[in-house]
Amino acid sequence: MTRGGLVMAMEPFADEASALQVGGLKIENRLDRVSLYGSLDLTRDKAGLRLARELHTILEAVVAALQREDTALPETVQTAQGEDTVKNPFG
């Protein structure tokens, strides 16, 4: 997929395996979400502009995918976060 001159190796919400990286920011694809984690400094220089454009292109693709399904989208998606609670072994 090509968007804004950037070749994207990921179609948002299309699979459980694709991932991209922009600087120190990782973007992982899932069928029910796109996860972003890490850190990204957008500096006031050409390198910062390039990174900002890459991030913009990725987020633009995510928004477009969501907009295509707007009326069919649920209000929220259940996530597994917080379900793996382990008893504190120290007290």
PDB file of N, CA and C in Angstrom:
ATOM      1  N   MET A   1       0.849  -1.180   0.000  1.00  0.00           N
ATOM      2  CA  MET A   1       0.000   0.000   0.000  1.00  0.00           C
ATOM      3  C   MET A   1       0.892   1.239   0.000  1.00  0.00           C
ATOM      4  N   THR A   2       0.607   2.196  -0.855  1.00  0.00           N
ATOM      5  CA  THR A   2       1.368   3.442  -0.905  1.00  0.00           C
ATOM      6  C   THR A   2       0.459   4.596  -0.528  1.00  0.00           C
ATOM      7  N   ARG A   3       0.907   5.406   0.436  1.00  0.00           N
ATOM      8  CA  ARG A   3       0.146   6.582   0.860  1.00  0.00           C
ATOM      9  C   ARG A   3       1.136   7.719   1.046  1.00  0.00           C
ATOM     10  N   GLY A   4       0.855   8.836   0.441  1.00  0.00           N
ATOM     11  CA  GLY A   4       1.680  10.020   0.628  1.00  0.00           C
ATOM     12  C   GLY A   4       3.140   9.814   0.285  1.00  0.00           C
ATOM     13  N   GLY A   5       3.437   8.935  -0.677  1.00  0.00           N
ATOM     14  CA  GLY A   5       4.816   8.692  -1.061  1.00  0.00           C
ATOM     15  C   GLY A   5       5.522   7.680  -0.180  1.00  0.00           C
ATOM     16  N   LEU A   6       4.868   7.223   0.889  1.00  0.00           N
ATOM     17  CA  LEU A   6       5.457   6.248   1.801  1.00  0.00           C
ATOM     18  C   LEU A   6       4.861   4.882   1.491  1.00  0.00           C
ATOM     19  N   VAL A   7       5.717   3.889   1.299  1.00  0.00           N
ATOM     20  CA  VAL A   7       5.227   2.533   1.087  1.00  0.00           C
ATOM     21  C   VAL A   7       4.964   1.926   2.455  1.00  0.00           C
ATOM     22  N   MET A   8       3.695   1.596   2.699  1.00  0.00           N
ATOM     23  CA  MET A   8       3.324   1.033   3.992  1.00  0.00           C
ATOM     24  C   MET A   8       3.259  -0.480   3.889  1.00  0.00           C
ATOM     25  N   ALA A   9       3.857  -1.161   4.856  1.00  0.00           N
ATOM     26  CA  ALA A   9       3.840  -2.616   4.899  1.00  0.00           C
ATOM     27  C   ALA A   9       2.693  -3.114   5.758  1.00  0.00           C
ATOM     28  N   MET A  10       1.709  -2.244   6.011  1.00  0.00           N
ATOM     29  CA  MET A  10       0.637  -2.617   6.912  1.00  0.00           C
ATOM     30  C   MET A  10      -0.681  -1.999   6.469  1.00  0.00           C
ATOM     31  N   GLU A  11      -1.709  -2.830   6.376  1.00  0.00           N
ATOM     32  CA  GLU A  11      -3.074  -2.360   6.133  1.00  0.00           C
ATOM     33  C   GLU A  11      -3.767  -2.409   7.488  1.00  0.00           C
ATOM     34  N   PRO A  12      -4.128  -1.264   8.077  1.00  0.00           N
ATOM     35  CA  PRO A  12      -4.690  -1.253   9.430  1.00  0.00           C
ATOM     36  C   PRO A  12      -5.878  -2.204   9.591  1.00  0.00           C
ATOM     37  N   PHE A  13      -5.856  -2.953  10.686  1.00  0.00           N
ATOM     38  CA  PHE A  13      -6.919  -3.883  11.088  1.00  0.00           C
ATOM     39  C   PHE A  13      -7.052  -5.086  10.159  1.00  0.00           C
ATOM     40  N   ALA A  14      -6.041  -5.380   9.344  1.00  0.00           N
ATOM     41  CA  ALA A  14      -6.150  -6.452   8.358  1.00  0.00           C
ATOM     42  C   ALA A  14      -5.573  -7.783   8.826  1.00  0.00           C
ATOM     43  N   ASP A  15      -4.690  -7.771   9.821  1.00  0.00           N
ATOM     44  CA  ASP A  15      -4.068  -9.020  10.258  1.00  0.00           C
ATOM     45  C   ASP A  15      -3.534  -8.880  11.679  1.00  0.00           C
ATOM     46  N   GLU A  16      -2.966  -9.965  12.178  1.00  0.00           N
ATOM     47  CA  GLU A  16      -2.439  -9.996  13.544  1.00  0.00           C
ATOM     48  C   GLU A  16      -0.914 -10.010  13.562  1.00  0.00           C
ATOM     49  N   ALA A  17      -0.276  -9.687  12.452  1.00  0.00           N
ATOM     50  CA  ALA A  17       1.169  -9.852  12.387  1.00  0.00           C
ATOM     51  C   ALA A  17       1.954  -8.634  11.918  1.00  0.00           C
ATOM     52  N   SER A  18       1.368  -7.732  11.161  1.00  0.00           N
ATOM     53  CA  SER A  18       2.130  -6.611  10.600  1.00  0.00           C
ATOM     54  C   SER A  18       2.575  -5.646  11.682  1.00  0.00           C
ATOM     55  N   ALA A  19       3.720  -5.055  11.453  1.00  0.00           N
ATOM     56  CA  ALA A  19       4.232  -4.043  12.373  1.00  0.00           C
ATOM     57  C   ALA A  19       5.114  -3.073  11.597  1.00  0.00           C
ATOM     58  N   LEU A  20       5.159  -1.859  12.097  1.00  0.00           N
ATOM     59  CA  LEU A  20       6.012  -0.813  11.532  1.00  0.00           C
ATOM     60  C   LEU A  20       6.766  -0.152  12.669  1.00  0.00           C
ATOM     61  N   GLN A  21       7.811   0.569  12.328  1.00  0.00           N
ATOM     62  CA  GLN A  21       8.518   1.361  13.318  1.00  0.00           C
ATOM     63  C   GLN A  21       8.847   2.717  12.716  1.00  0.00           C
ATOM     64  N   VAL A  22       8.566   3.766  13.482  1.00  0.00           N
ATOM     65  CA  VAL A  22       8.909   5.135  13.105  1.00  0.00           C
ATOM     66  C   VAL A  22       9.761   5.661  14.245  1.00  0.00           C
ATOM     67  N   GLY A  23      11.044   5.841  13.996  1.00  0.00           N
ATOM     68  CA  GLY A  23      11.938   6.215  15.090  1.00  0.00           C
ATOM     69  C   GLY A  23      11.865   5.141  16.162  1.00  0.00           C
ATOM     70  N   GLY A  24      11.622   5.551  17.402  1.00  0.00           N
ATOM     71  CA  GLY A  24      11.482   4.604  18.504  1.00  0.00           C
ATOM     72  C   GLY A  24      10.048   4.203  18.772  1.00  0.00           C
ATOM     73  N   LEU A  25       9.130   4.591  17.905  1.00  0.00           N
ATOM     74  CA  LEU A  25       7.708   4.281  18.079  1.00  0.00           C
ATOM     75  C   LEU A  25       7.363   3.038  17.269  1.00  0.00           C
ATOM     76  N   LYS A  26       6.821   2.050  17.951  1.00  0.00           N
ATOM     77  CA  LYS A  26       6.417   0.817  17.283  1.00  0.00           C
ATOM     78  C   LYS A  26       4.911   0.841  17.057  1.00  0.00           C
ATOM     79  N   ILE A  27       4.491   0.391  15.891  1.00  0.00           N
ATOM     80  CA  ILE A  27       3.076   0.333  15.532  1.00  0.00           C
ATOM     81  C   ILE A  27       2.777  -1.116  15.167  1.00  0.00           C
ATOM     82  N   GLU A  28       1.878  -1.741  15.942  1.00  0.00           N
ATOM     83  CA  GLU A  28       1.540  -3.143  15.709  1.00  0.00           C
ATOM     84  C   GLU A  28       0.086  -3.265  15.277  1.00  0.00           C
ATOM     85  N   ASN A  29      -0.138  -4.096  14.298  1.00  0.00           N
ATOM     86  CA  ASN A  29      -1.464  -4.298  13.732  1.00  0.00           C
ATOM     87  C   ASN A  29      -2.168  -5.453  14.425  1.00  0.00           C
ATOM     88  N   ARG A  30      -3.452  -5.311  14.636  1.00  0.00           N
ATOM     89  CA  ARG A  30      -4.320  -6.383  15.134  1.00  0.00           C
ATOM     90  C   ARG A  30      -5.622  -6.267  14.361  1.00  0.00           C
ATOM     91  N   LEU A  31      -6.475  -7.257  14.483  1.00  0.00           N
ATOM     92  CA  LEU A  31      -7.768  -7.208  13.799  1.00  0.00           C
ATOM     93  C   LEU A  31      -8.709  -6.208  14.444  1.00  0.00           C
ATOM     94  N   ASP A  32      -8.535  -5.978  15.752  1.00  0.00           N
ATOM     95  CA  ASP A  32      -9.446  -5.082  16.475  1.00  0.00           C
ATOM     96  C   ASP A  32      -8.792  -3.814  16.991  1.00  0.00           C
ATOM     97  N   ARG A  33      -7.509  -3.620  16.711  1.00  0.00           N
ATOM     98  CA  ARG A  33      -6.818  -2.407  17.169  1.00  0.00           C
ATOM     99  C   ARG A  33      -5.480  -2.240  16.454  1.00  0.00           C
ATOM    100  N   VAL A  34      -4.954  -1.047  16.520  1.00  0.00           N
ATOM    101  CA  VAL A  34      -3.588  -0.752  16.104  1.00  0.00           C
ATOM    102  C   VAL A  34      -2.920  -0.184  17.345  1.00  0.00           C
ATOM    103  N   SER A  35      -1.851  -0.832  17.800  1.00  0.00           N
ATOM    104  CA  SER A  35      -1.182  -0.427  19.034  1.00  0.00           C
ATOM    105  C   SER A  35       0.073   0.368  18.719  1.00  0.00           C
ATOM    106  N   LEU A  36       0.235   1.490  19.420  1.00  0.00           N
ATOM    107  CA  LEU A  36       1.429   2.319  19.294  1.00  0.00           C
ATOM    108  C   LEU A  36       2.102   2.371  20.654  1.00  0.00           C
ATOM    109  N   TYR A  37       3.391   2.115  20.679  1.00  0.00           N
ATOM    110  CA  TYR A  37       4.113   2.243  21.937  1.00  0.00           C
ATOM    111  C   TYR A  37       5.575   2.586  21.663  1.00  0.00           C
ATOM    112  N   GLY A  38       6.198   3.150  22.662  1.00  0.00           N
ATOM    113  CA  GLY A  38       7.580   3.575  22.529  1.00  0.00           C
ATOM    114  C   GLY A  38       7.683   5.082  22.659  1.00  0.00           C
ATOM    115  N   SER A  39       8.716   5.640  22.071  1.00  0.00           N
ATOM    116  CA  SER A  39       8.963   7.070  22.168  1.00  0.00           C
ATOM    117  C   SER A  39       9.432   7.590  20.809  1.00  0.00           C
ATOM    118  N   LEU A  40       8.974   8.768  20.471  1.00  0.00           N
ATOM    119  CA  LEU A  40       9.360   9.382  19.203  1.00  0.00           C
ATOM    120  C   LEU A  40       9.562  10.867  19.424  1.00  0.00           C
ATOM    121  N   ASP A  41      10.739  11.371  19.105  1.00  0.00           N
ATOM    122  CA  ASP A  41      11.014  12.804  19.170  1.00  0.00           C
ATOM    123  C   ASP A  41      10.881  13.382  17.770  1.00  0.00           C
ATOM    124  N   LEU A  42       9.966  14.323  17.628  1.00  0.00           N
ATOM    125  CA  LEU A  42       9.813  15.033  16.362  1.00  0.00           C
ATOM    126  C   LEU A  42      10.587  16.340  16.488  1.00  0.00           C
ATOM    127  N   THR A  43      11.806  16.319  16.006  1.00  0.00           N
ATOM    128  CA  THR A  43      12.699  17.462  16.130  1.00  0.00           C
ATOM    129  C   THR A  43      12.401  18.501  15.056  1.00  0.00           C
ATOM    130  N   ARG A  44      12.814  19.715  15.320  1.00  0.00           N
ATOM    131  CA  ARG A  44      12.553  20.821  14.399  1.00  0.00           C
ATOM    132  C   ARG A  44      13.661  20.884  13.347  1.00  0.00           C
ATOM    133  N   ASP A  45      13.686  19.859  12.507  1.00  0.00           N
ATOM    134  CA  ASP A  45      14.665  19.769  11.431  1.00  0.00           C
ATOM    135  C   ASP A  45      14.105  18.855  10.347  1.00  0.00           C
ATOM    136  N   LYS A  46      14.895  18.579   9.312  1.00  0.00           N
ATOM    137  CA  LYS A  46      14.406  17.752   8.207  1.00  0.00           C
ATOM    138  C   LYS A  46      14.122  16.324   8.649  1.00  0.00           C
ATOM    139  N   ALA A  47      14.936  15.817   9.559  1.00  0.00           N
ATOM    140  CA  ALA A  47      14.696  14.465  10.073  1.00  0.00           C
ATOM    141  C   ALA A  47      13.373  14.413  10.829  1.00  0.00           C
ATOM    142  N   GLY A  48      13.087  15.435  11.622  1.00  0.00           N
ATOM    143  CA  GLY A  48      11.821  15.504  12.349  1.00  0.00           C
ATOM    144  C   GLY A  48      10.637  15.608  11.406  1.00  0.00           C
ATOM    145  N   LEU A  49      10.795  16.378  10.346  1.00  0.00           N
ATOM    146  CA  LEU A  49       9.735  16.509   9.345  1.00  0.00           C
ATOM    147  C   LEU A  49       9.464  15.164   8.673  1.00  0.00           C
ATOM    148  N   ARG A  50      10.524  14.436   8.339  1.00  0.00           N
ATOM    149  CA  ARG A  50      10.370  13.126   7.702  1.00  0.00           C
ATOM    150  C   ARG A  50       9.615  12.173   8.622  1.00  0.00           C
ATOM    151  N   LEU A  51      10.001  12.133   9.903  1.00  0.00           N
ATOM    152  CA  LEU A  51       9.323  11.260  10.865  1.00  0.00           C
ATOM    153  C   LEU A  51       7.864  11.671  11.057  1.00  0.00           C
ATOM    154  N   ALA A  52       7.612  12.967  11.130  1.00  0.00           N
ATOM    155  CA  ALA A  52       6.240  13.458  11.296  1.00  0.00           C
ATOM    156  C   ALA A  52       5.381  13.061  10.100  1.00  0.00           C
ATOM    157  N   ARG A  53       5.946  13.142   8.914  1.00  0.00           N
ATOM    158  CA  ARG A  53       5.197  12.747   7.711  1.00  0.00           C
ATOM    159  C   ARG A  53       4.902  11.247   7.713  1.00  0.00           C
ATOM    160  N   GLU A  54       5.876  10.439   8.141  1.00  0.00           N
ATOM    161  CA  GLU A  54       5.660   8.992   8.216  1.00  0.00           C
ATOM    162  C   GLU A  54       4.532   8.675   9.193  1.00  0.00           C
ATOM    163  N   LEU A  55       4.578   9.286  10.369  1.00  0.00           N
ATOM    164  CA  LEU A  55       3.548   9.052  11.376  1.00  0.00           C
ATOM    165  C   LEU A  55       2.184   9.526  10.873  1.00  0.00           C
ATOM    166  N   HIS A  56       2.159  10.672  10.242  1.00  0.00           N
ATOM    167  CA  HIS A  56       0.916  11.220   9.687  1.00  0.00           C
ATOM    168  C   HIS A  56       0.309  10.260   8.665  1.00  0.00           C
ATOM    169  N   THR A  57       1.139   9.706   7.798  1.00  0.00           N
ATOM    170  CA  THR A  57       0.673   8.774   6.775  1.00  0.00           C
ATOM    171  C   THR A  57       0.065   7.528   7.408  1.00  0.00           C
ATOM    172  N   ILE A  58       0.717   7.008   8.435  1.00  0.00           N
ATOM    173  CA  ILE A  58       0.214   5.815   9.121  1.00  0.00           C
ATOM    174  C   ILE A  58      -1.114   6.115   9.802  1.00  0.00           C
ATOM    175  N   LEU A  59      -1.180   7.221  10.538  1.00  0.00           N
ATOM    176  CA  LEU A  59      -2.417   7.563  11.244  1.00  0.00           C
ATOM    177  C   LEU A  59      -3.545   7.899  10.272  1.00  0.00           C
ATOM    178  N   GLU A  60      -3.197   8.490   9.146  1.00  0.00           N
ATOM    179  CA  GLU A  60      -4.190   8.774   8.107  1.00  0.00           C
ATOM    180  C   GLU A  60      -4.821   7.469   7.605  1.00  0.00           C
ATOM    181  N   ALA A  61      -4.002   6.431   7.439  1.00  0.00           N
ATOM    182  CA  ALA A  61      -4.503   5.127   6.992  1.00  0.00           C
ATOM    183  C   ALA A  61      -5.407   4.502   8.051  1.00  0.00           C
ATOM    184  N   VAL A  62      -5.053   4.667   9.323  1.00  0.00           N
ATOM    185  CA  VAL A  62      -5.880   4.140  10.416  1.00  0.00           C
ATOM    186  C   VAL A  62      -7.235   4.845  10.430  1.00  0.00           C
ATOM    187  N   VAL A  63      -7.220   6.165  10.340  1.00  0.00           N
ATOM    188  CA  VAL A  63      -8.472   6.938  10.334  1.00  0.00           C
ATOM    189  C   VAL A  63      -9.329   6.543   9.132  1.00  0.00           C
ATOM    190  N   ALA A  64      -8.725   6.395   7.971  1.00  0.00           N
ATOM    191  CA  ALA A  64      -9.480   6.018   6.768  1.00  0.00           C
ATOM    192  C   ALA A  64     -10.129   4.644   6.935  1.00  0.00           C
ATOM    193  N   ALA A  65      -9.394   3.698   7.513  1.00  0.00           N
ATOM    194  CA  ALA A  65      -9.952   2.359   7.735  1.00  0.00           C
ATOM    195  C   ALA A  65     -11.126   2.418   8.700  1.00  0.00           C
ATOM    196  N   LEU A  66     -11.014   3.220   9.751  1.00  0.00           N
ATOM    197  CA  LEU A  66     -12.110   3.359  10.713  1.00  0.00           C
ATOM    198  C   LEU A  66     -13.314   4.051  10.081  1.00  0.00           C
ATOM    199  N   GLN A  67     -13.066   5.057   9.285  1.00  0.00           N
ATOM    200  CA  GLN A  67     -14.163   5.787   8.647  1.00  0.00           C
ATOM    201  C   GLN A  67     -14.936   4.921   7.658  1.00  0.00           C
ATOM    202  N   ARG A  68     -14.244   3.986   7.004  1.00  0.00           N
ATOM    203  CA  ARG A  68     -14.926   3.089   6.069  1.00  0.00           C
ATOM    204  C   ARG A  68     -15.959   2.217   6.787  1.00  0.00           C
ATOM    205  N   GLU A  69     -15.735   1.952   8.071  1.00  0.00           N
ATOM    206  CA  GLU A  69     -16.631   1.088   8.837  1.00  0.00           C
ATOM    207  C   GLU A  69     -17.442   1.864   9.865  1.00  0.00           C
ATOM    208  N   ASP A  70     -17.482   3.163   9.761  1.00  0.00           N
ATOM    209  CA  ASP A  70     -18.052   4.038  10.794  1.00  0.00           C
ATOM    210  C   ASP A  70     -19.369   3.547  11.384  1.00  0.00           C
ATOM    211  N   THR A  71     -20.349   3.258  10.566  1.00  0.00           N
ATOM    212  CA  THR A  71     -21.666   2.880  11.098  1.00  0.00           C
ATOM    213  C   THR A  71     -21.680   1.481  11.700  1.00  0.00           C
ATOM    214  N   ALA A  72     -20.727   0.634  11.340  1.00  0.00           N
ATOM    215  CA  ALA A  72     -20.672  -0.731  11.867  1.00  0.00           C
ATOM    216  C   ALA A  72     -19.773  -0.863  13.092  1.00  0.00           C
ATOM    217  N   LEU A  73     -19.080   0.206  13.465  1.00  0.00           N
ATOM    218  CA  LEU A  73     -18.146   0.129  14.593  1.00  0.00           C
ATOM    219  C   LEU A  73     -18.890   0.017  15.923  1.00  0.00           C
ATOM    220  N   PRO A  74     -18.383  -0.833  16.835  1.00  0.00           N
ATOM    221  CA  PRO A  74     -18.959  -0.860  18.180  1.00  0.00           C
ATOM    222  C   PRO A  74     -18.520   0.392  18.940  1.00  0.00           C
ATOM    223  N   GLU A  75     -19.180   0.681  20.048  1.00  0.00           N
ATOM    224  CA  GLU A  75     -18.784   1.828  20.874  1.00  0.00           C
ATOM    225  C   GLU A  75     -17.384   1.636  21.440  1.00  0.00           C
ATOM    226  N   THR A  76     -17.080   0.442  21.921  1.00  0.00           N
ATOM    227  CA  THR A  76     -15.750   0.125  22.447  1.00  0.00           C
ATOM    228  C   THR A  76     -15.426  -1.332  22.133  1.00  0.00           C
ATOM    229  N   VAL A  77     -14.146  -1.653  22.176  1.00  0.00           N
ATOM    230  CA  VAL A  77     -13.671  -3.016  21.996  1.00  0.00           C
ATOM    231  C   VAL A  77     -13.089  -3.459  23.331  1.00  0.00           C
ATOM    232  N   GLN A  78     -13.453  -4.644  23.778  1.00  0.00           N
ATOM    233  CA  GLN A  78     -12.884  -5.179  25.011  1.00  0.00           C
ATOM    234  C   GLN A  78     -11.418  -5.520  24.774  1.00  0.00           C
ATOM    235  N   THR A  79     -10.576  -5.133  25.708  1.00  0.00           N
ATOM    236  CA  THR A  79      -9.160  -5.468  25.612  1.00  0.00           C
ATOM    237  C   THR A  79      -8.793  -6.385  26.761  1.00  0.00           C
ATOM    238  N   ALA A  80      -7.718  -7.114  26.598  1.00  0.00           N
ATOM    239  CA  ALA A  80      -7.264  -8.049  27.622  1.00  0.00           C
ATOM    240  C   ALA A  80      -6.387  -7.367  28.662  1.00  0.00           C
ATOM    241  N   GLN A  81      -6.120  -6.084  28.517  1.00  0.00           N
ATOM    242  CA  GLN A  81      -5.243  -5.383  29.453  1.00  0.00           C
ATOM    243  C   GLN A  81      -5.821  -5.438  30.854  1.00  0.00           C
ATOM    244  N   GLY A  82      -4.952  -5.741  31.818  1.00  0.00           N
ATOM    245  CA  GLY A  82      -5.358  -5.756  33.217  1.00  0.00           C
ATOM    246  C   GLY A  82      -5.952  -7.080  33.662  1.00  0.00           C
ATOM    247  N   GLU A  83      -6.146  -8.027  32.765  1.00  0.00           N
ATOM    248  CA  GLU A  83      -6.722  -9.308  33.134  1.00  0.00           C
ATOM    249  C   GLU A  83      -5.682 -10.276  33.666  1.00  0.00           C
ATOM    250  N   ASP A  84      -4.415 -10.040  33.406  1.00  0.00           N
ATOM    251  CA  ASP A  84      -3.359 -10.937  33.856  1.00  0.00           C
ATOM    252  C   ASP A  84      -2.780 -10.459  35.178  1.00  0.00           C
ATOM    253  N   THR A  85      -3.587 -10.415  36.220  1.00  0.00           N
ATOM    254  CA  THR A  85      -3.133  -9.968  37.524  1.00  0.00           C
ATOM    255  C   THR A  85      -2.456 -11.128  38.240  1.00  0.00           C
ATOM    256  N   VAL A  86      -1.250 -10.869  38.725  1.00  0.00           N
ATOM    257  CA  VAL A  86      -0.486 -11.880  39.448  1.00  0.00           C
ATOM    258  C   VAL A  86      -0.336 -11.421  40.884  1.00  0.00           C
ATOM    259  N   LYS A  87      -0.542 -12.340  41.825  1.00  0.00           N
ATOM    260  CA  LYS A  87      -0.405 -12.013  43.238  1.00  0.00           C
ATOM    261  C   LYS A  87       1.034 -11.603  43.524  1.00  0.00           C
ATOM    262  N   ASN A  88       1.201 -10.542  44.308  1.00  0.00           N
ATOM    263  CA  ASN A  88       2.517 -10.045  44.682  1.00  0.00           C
ATOM    264  C   ASN A  88       3.208 -11.076  45.569  1.00  0.00           C
ATOM    265  N   PRO A  89       4.357 -11.628  45.157  1.00  0.00           N
ATOM    266  CA  PRO A  89       5.033 -12.648  45.962  1.00  0.00           C
ATOM    267  C   PRO A  89       5.719 -12.072  47.206  1.00  0.00           C
ATOM    268  N   PHE A  90       5.802 -10.745  47.317  1.00  0.00           N
ATOM    269  CA  PHE A  90       6.489 -10.109  48.441  1.00  0.00           C
ATOM    270  C   PHE A  90       5.531  -9.574  49.489  1.00  0.00           C
ATOM    271  N   GLY A  91       4.267  -9.830  49.354  1.00  0.00           N
ATOM    272  CA  GLY A  91       3.369  -9.347  50.410  1.00  0.00           C
ATOM    273  C   GLY A  91       2.062  -8.995  49.983  1.00  0.00           C
TER     274      GLY A  91
END
